[in-house]
Amino acid sequence: MRTLCFFCLLIIVGPQAAVAQDYAKDVQDIDTIIEVLYAVISGEQNEARDWDRFQNLFIPEARLIPTRKGEEGKTLYTILTPAEYVERFGSRLEENGFYEKEIHRVTETYGSLCHIFTTYESYHSAADTEPYVRGINSIQLMHDGDRWWIIQIYWLGETEENPLPGKYLPN
């Protein structure tokens, strides 16, 4: 009977709603949505990621904005949707191995609005002891009355010229 009900749900509301139901616990509070964000992009070399789960964290119009230094020293950026992020970086993360770990967080919340500065370290494997890069993810979230949504992630990696400030590092 349970299988029949799930099948009926797929027919009535479509596969996206059923997938979103599976991940409902991922978006009920701020701590969990951030933990899931880091967990879903992380994995060993040749380990598949759950990109449906990743995309369930975001509003459809969300933006991911990686930055980097250009040849002339100017900060360059790319604006991606979650689907474009998966298309551009998904196979690279899976083929090479990638772990991103949160090491510090500053959270500001006002009503349905939340902004998080989350300091990260990136590794190629969970077994690595030294990160190959660190930086800060600036994440904006919204609560719609039912769940949290990621609106935008804008990040900047640490450089020699721009080290991470102490207030964004663990004590």
GROMACS .gro file of C-alpha atoms in nm, residues 98-103 119-135 158 164 169-170:
model
   27
   98PHE     CA    1   3.681   1.716  -0.277
   99TYR     CA    2   3.598   1.781   0.086
  100GLU     CA    3   3.497   2.119   0.216
  101LYS     CA    4   3.478   2.156   0.593
  102GLU     CA    5   3.336   2.443   0.790
  103ILE     CA    6   3.579   2.561   1.059
  119THR     CA    7   3.492   2.986   0.696
  120TYR     CA    8   3.594   2.673   0.508
  121GLU     CA    9   3.893   2.451   0.443
  122SER     CA   10   3.909   2.237   0.128
  123TYR     CA   11   4.077   1.897   0.098
  124HIS     CA   12   4.105   1.639  -0.181
  125SER     CA   13   4.029   1.355   0.061
  126ALA     CA   14   3.889   1.311   0.411
  127ALA     CA   15   4.228   1.156   0.497
  128ASP     CA   16   4.420   1.477   0.413
  129THR     CA   17   4.560   1.661   0.713
  130GLU     CA   18   4.634   1.996   0.549
  131PRO     CA   19   4.385   2.196   0.340
  132TYR     CA   20   4.491   2.303  -0.007
  133VAL     CA   21   4.275   2.616   0.018
  134ARG     CA   22   4.073   2.812   0.273
  135GLY     CA   23   3.824   3.093   0.238
  158GLU     CA   24   4.228   3.314   0.109
  164LEU     CA   25   4.162   3.522   0.673
  169LEU     CA   26   3.884   3.160   1.247
  170PRO     CA   27   3.822   2.918   1.533
   0.00000   0.00000   0.00000
